[in-house]
Coordinates of N, CA and C in Angstrom, one line a residue:
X1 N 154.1 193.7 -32.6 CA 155.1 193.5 -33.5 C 156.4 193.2 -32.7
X2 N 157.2 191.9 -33.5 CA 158.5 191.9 -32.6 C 159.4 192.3 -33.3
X3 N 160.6 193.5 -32.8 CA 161.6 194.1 -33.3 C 162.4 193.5 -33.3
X4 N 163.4 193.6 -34.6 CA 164.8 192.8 -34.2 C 165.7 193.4 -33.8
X5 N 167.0 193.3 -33.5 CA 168.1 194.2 -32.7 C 168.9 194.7 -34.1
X6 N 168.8 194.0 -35.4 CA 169.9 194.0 -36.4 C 169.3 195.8 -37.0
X7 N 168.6 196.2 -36.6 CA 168.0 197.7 -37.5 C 167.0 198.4 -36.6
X8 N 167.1 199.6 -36.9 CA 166.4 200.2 -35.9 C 165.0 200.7 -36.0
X9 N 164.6 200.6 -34.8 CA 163.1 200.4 -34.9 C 161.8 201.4 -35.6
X10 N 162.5 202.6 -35.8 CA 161.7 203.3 -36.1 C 161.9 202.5 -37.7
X11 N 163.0 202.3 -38.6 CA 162.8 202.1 -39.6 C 162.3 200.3 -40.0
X12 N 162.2 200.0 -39.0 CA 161.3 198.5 -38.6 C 159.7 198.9 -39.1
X13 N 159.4 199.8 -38.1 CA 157.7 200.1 -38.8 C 157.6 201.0 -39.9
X14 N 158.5 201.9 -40.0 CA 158.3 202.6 -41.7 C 158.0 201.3 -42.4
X15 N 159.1 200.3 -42.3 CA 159.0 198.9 -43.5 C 157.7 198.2 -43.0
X16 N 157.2 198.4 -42.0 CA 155.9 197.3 -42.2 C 154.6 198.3 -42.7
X17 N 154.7 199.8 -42.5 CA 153.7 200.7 -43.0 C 153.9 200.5 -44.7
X18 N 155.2 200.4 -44.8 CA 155.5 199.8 -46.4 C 154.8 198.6 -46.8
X19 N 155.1 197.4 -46.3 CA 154.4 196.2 -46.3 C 152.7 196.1 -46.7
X20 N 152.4 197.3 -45.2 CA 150.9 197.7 -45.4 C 150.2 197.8 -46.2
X21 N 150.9 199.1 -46.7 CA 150.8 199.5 -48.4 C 150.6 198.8 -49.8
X22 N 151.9 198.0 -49.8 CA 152.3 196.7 -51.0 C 151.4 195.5 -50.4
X23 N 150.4 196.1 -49.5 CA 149.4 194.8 -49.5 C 147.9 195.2 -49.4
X24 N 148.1 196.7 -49.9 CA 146.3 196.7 -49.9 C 146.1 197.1 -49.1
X25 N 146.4 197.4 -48.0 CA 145.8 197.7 -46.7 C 145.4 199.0 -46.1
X26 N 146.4 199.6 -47.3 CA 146.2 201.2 -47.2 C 146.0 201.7 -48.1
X27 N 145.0 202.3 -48.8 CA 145.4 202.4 -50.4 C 145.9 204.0 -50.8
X28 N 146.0 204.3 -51.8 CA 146.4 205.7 -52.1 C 145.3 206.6 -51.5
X29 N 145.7 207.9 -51.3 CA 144.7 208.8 -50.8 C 144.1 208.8 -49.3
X30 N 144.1 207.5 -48.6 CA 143.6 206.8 -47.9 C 144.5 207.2 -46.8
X31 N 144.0 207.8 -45.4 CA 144.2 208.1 -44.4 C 144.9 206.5 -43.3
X32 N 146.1 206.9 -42.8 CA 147.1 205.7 -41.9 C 146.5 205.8 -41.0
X33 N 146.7 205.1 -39.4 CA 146.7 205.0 -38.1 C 147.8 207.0 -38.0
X34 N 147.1 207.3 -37.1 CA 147.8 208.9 -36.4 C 149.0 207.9 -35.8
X35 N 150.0 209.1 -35.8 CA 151.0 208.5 -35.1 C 151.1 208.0 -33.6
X36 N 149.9 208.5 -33.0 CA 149.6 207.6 -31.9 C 149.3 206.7 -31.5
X37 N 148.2 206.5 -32.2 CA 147.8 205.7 -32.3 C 148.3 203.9 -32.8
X38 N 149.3 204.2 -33.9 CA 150.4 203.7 -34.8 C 151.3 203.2 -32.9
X39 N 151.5 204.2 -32.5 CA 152.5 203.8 -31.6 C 152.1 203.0 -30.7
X40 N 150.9 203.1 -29.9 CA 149.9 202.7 -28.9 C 149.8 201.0 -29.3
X41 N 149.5 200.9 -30.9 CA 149.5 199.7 -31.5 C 150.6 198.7 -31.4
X42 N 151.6 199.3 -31.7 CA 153.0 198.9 -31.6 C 153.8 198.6 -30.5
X43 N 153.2 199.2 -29.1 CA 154.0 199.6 -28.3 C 155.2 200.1 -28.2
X44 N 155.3 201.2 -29.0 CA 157.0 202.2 -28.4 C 156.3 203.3 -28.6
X45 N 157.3 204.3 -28.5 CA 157.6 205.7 -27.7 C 157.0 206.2 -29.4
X46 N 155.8 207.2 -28.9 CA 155.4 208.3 -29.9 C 156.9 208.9 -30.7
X47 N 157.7 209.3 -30.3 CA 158.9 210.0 -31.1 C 159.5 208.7 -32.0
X48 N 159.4 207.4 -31.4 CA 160.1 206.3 -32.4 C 159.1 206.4 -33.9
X49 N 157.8 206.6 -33.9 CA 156.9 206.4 -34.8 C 156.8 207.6 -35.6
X50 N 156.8 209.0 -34.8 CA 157.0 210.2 -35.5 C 157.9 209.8 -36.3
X51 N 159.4 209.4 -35.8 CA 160.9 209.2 -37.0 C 160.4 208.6 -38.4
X52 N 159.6 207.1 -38.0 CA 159.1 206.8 -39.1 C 158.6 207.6 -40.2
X53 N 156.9 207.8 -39.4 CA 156.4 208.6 -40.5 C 157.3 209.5 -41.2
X54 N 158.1 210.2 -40.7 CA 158.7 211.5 -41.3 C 159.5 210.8 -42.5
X55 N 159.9 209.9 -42.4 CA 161.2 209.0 -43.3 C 160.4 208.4 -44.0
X56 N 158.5 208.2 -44.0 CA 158.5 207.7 -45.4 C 157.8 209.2 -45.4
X57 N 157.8 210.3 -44.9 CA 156.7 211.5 -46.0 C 158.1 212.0 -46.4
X58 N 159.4 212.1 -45.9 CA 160.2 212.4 -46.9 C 160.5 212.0 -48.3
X59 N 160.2 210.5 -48.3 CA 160.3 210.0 -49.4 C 158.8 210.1 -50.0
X60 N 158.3 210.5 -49.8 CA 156.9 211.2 -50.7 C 156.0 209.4 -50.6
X61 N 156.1 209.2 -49.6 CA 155.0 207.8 -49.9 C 154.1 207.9 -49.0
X62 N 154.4 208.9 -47.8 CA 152.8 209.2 -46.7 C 153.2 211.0 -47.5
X63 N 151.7 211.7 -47.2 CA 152.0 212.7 -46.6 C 150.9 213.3 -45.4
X64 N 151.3 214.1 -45.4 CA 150.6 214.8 -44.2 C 149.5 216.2 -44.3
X65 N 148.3 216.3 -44.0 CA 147.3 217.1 -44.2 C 147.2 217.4 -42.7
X66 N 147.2 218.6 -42.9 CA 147.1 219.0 -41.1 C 145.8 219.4 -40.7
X67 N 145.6 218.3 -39.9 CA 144.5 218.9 -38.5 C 144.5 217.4 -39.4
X68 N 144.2 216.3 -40.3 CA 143.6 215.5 -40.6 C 144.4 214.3 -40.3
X69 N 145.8 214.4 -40.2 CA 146.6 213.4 -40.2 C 147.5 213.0 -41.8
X70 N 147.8 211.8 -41.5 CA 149.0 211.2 -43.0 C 148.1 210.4 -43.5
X71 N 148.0 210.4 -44.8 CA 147.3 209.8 -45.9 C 148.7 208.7 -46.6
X72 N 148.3 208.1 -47.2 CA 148.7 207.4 -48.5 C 148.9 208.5 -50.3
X73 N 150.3 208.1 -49.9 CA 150.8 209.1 -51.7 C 150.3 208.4 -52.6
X74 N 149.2 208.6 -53.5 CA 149.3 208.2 -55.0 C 150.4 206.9 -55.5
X75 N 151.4 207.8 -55.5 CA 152.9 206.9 -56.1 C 153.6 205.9 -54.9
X76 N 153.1 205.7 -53.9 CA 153.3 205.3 -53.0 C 153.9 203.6 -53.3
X77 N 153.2 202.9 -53.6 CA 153.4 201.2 -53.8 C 154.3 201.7 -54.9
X78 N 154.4 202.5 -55.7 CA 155.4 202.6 -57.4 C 157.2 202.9 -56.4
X79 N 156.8 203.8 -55.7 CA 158.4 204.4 -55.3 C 159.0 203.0 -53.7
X80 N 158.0 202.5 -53.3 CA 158.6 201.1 -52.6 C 158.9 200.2 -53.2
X81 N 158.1 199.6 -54.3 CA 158.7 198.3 -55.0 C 160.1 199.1 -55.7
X82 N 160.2 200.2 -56.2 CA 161.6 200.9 -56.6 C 162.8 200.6 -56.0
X83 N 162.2 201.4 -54.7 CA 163.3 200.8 -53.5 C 163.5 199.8 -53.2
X84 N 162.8 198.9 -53.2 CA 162.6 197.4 -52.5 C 163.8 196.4 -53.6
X85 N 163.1 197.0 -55.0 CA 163.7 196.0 -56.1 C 165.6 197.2 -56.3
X86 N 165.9 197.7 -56.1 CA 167.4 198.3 -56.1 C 168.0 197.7 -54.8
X87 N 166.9 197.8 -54.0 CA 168.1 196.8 -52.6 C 168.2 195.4 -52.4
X88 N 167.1 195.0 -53.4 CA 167.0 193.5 -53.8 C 168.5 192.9 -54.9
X89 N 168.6 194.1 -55.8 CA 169.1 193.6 -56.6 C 170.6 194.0 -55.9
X90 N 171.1 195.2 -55.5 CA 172.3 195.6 -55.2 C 172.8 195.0 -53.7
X91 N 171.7 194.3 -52.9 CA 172.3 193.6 -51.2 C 171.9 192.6 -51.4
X92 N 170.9 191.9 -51.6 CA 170.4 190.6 -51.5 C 170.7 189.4 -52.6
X93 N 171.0 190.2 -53.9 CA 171.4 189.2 -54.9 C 172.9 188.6 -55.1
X94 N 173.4 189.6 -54.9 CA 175.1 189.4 -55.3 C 175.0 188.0 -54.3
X95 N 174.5 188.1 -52.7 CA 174.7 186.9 -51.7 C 174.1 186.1 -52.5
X96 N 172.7 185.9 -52.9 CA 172.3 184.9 -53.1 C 173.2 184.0 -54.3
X97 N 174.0 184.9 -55.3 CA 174.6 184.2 -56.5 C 175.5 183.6 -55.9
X98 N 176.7 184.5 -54.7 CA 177.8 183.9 -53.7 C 177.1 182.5 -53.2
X99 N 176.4 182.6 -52.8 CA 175.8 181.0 -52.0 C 175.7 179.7 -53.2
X100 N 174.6 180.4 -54.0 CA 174.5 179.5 -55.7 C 175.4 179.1 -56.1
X101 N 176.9 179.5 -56.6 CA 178.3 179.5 -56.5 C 179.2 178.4 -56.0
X102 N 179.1 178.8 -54.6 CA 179.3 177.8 -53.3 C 178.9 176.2 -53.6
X103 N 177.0 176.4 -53.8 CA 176.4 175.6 -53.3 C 176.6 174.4 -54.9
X104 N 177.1 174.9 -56.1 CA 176.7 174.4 -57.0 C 174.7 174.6 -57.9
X105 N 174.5 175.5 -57.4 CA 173.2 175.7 -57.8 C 173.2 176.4 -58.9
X106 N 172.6 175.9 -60.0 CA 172.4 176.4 -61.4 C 171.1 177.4 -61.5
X107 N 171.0 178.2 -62.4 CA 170.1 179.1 -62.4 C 168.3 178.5 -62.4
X108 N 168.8 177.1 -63.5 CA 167.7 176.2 -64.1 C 167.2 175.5 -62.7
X109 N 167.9 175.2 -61.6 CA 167.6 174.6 -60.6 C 166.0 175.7 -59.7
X110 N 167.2 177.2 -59.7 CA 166.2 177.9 -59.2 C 165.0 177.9 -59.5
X111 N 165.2 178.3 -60.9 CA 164.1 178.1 -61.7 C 162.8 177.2 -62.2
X112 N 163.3 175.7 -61.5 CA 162.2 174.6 -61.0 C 161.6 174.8 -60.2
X113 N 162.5 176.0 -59.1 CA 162.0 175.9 -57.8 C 160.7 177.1 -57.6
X114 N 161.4 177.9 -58.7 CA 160.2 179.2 -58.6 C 159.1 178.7 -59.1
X115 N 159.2 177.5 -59.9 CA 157.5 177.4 -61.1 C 157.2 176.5 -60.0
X116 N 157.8 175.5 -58.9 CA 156.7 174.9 -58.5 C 156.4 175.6 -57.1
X117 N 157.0 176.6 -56.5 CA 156.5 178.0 -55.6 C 154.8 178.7 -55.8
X118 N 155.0 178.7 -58.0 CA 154.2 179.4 -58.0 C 153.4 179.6 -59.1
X119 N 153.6 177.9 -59.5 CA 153.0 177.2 -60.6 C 153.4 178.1 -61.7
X120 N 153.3 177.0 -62.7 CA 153.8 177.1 -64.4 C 153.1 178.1 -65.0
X121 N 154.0 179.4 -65.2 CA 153.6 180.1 -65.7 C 154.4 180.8 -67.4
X122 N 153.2 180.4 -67.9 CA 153.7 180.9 -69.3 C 154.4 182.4 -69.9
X123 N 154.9 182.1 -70.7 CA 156.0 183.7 -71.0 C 154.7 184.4 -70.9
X124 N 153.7 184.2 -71.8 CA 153.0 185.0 -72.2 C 152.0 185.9 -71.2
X125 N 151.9 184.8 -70.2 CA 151.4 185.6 -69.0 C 151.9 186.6 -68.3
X126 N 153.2 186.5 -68.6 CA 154.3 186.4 -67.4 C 154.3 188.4 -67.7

């Protein structure tokens, strides 16, 4: 995995154990990599990876069974796309409208751009 400098790393792999998750890879109930292992994977320092784990079992999305390791929470994919969609909407969108704004880009423009992303999809599906 390559880290970026802009955030810190332990909360670099919380978000890709997140990723994991919102992709299947882990599923609820379902036992993670030990945190050594996790580290060993990664290459950094066992304490960088502990930080993680702890920061998502605080937020109730791993937890931990002792002697067995950290599992996958039930509500786990429910309370990340939560998080994910409040920091989408409160950091990432206000810029993107600032830029839209700027750029002259209409909503309807976006909106060409999403259906041919990810083909024409009807209300009804939707």
């Amino acid at each position: 995995m390559t880290f970026s400098d802009n955030k810190a790393i332990y909360l670099q792999i919380a978000d890709r154990l997140c990723d994991d998750i919102l992709a299947g890879r882990y599923e609820a109930d379902n036992r993670i990599p030990s945190v050594r292992e996790y580290a060993v994977a990664l290459e950094v320092n066992a304490n960088t990876a502990v930080k993680a784990y702890e920061k998502l079992s605080r937020k109730d999305i791993i937890y931990n069974r002792r002697g067995l390791g950290y599992f996958v929470s039930p509500q786990a994919q429910t309370i990340i796309r939560r998080e994910r969609r409040d920091s989408f909407f409160s950091d990432l969108l206000p810029e993107v409208f600032r830029q839209m704004r700027m750029l002259g880009i209409d909503i309807s423009d976006i909106d060409k751009h999403w259906q041919s992303q990810n083909g024409s999809v009807s209300e009804t599906e939707q």
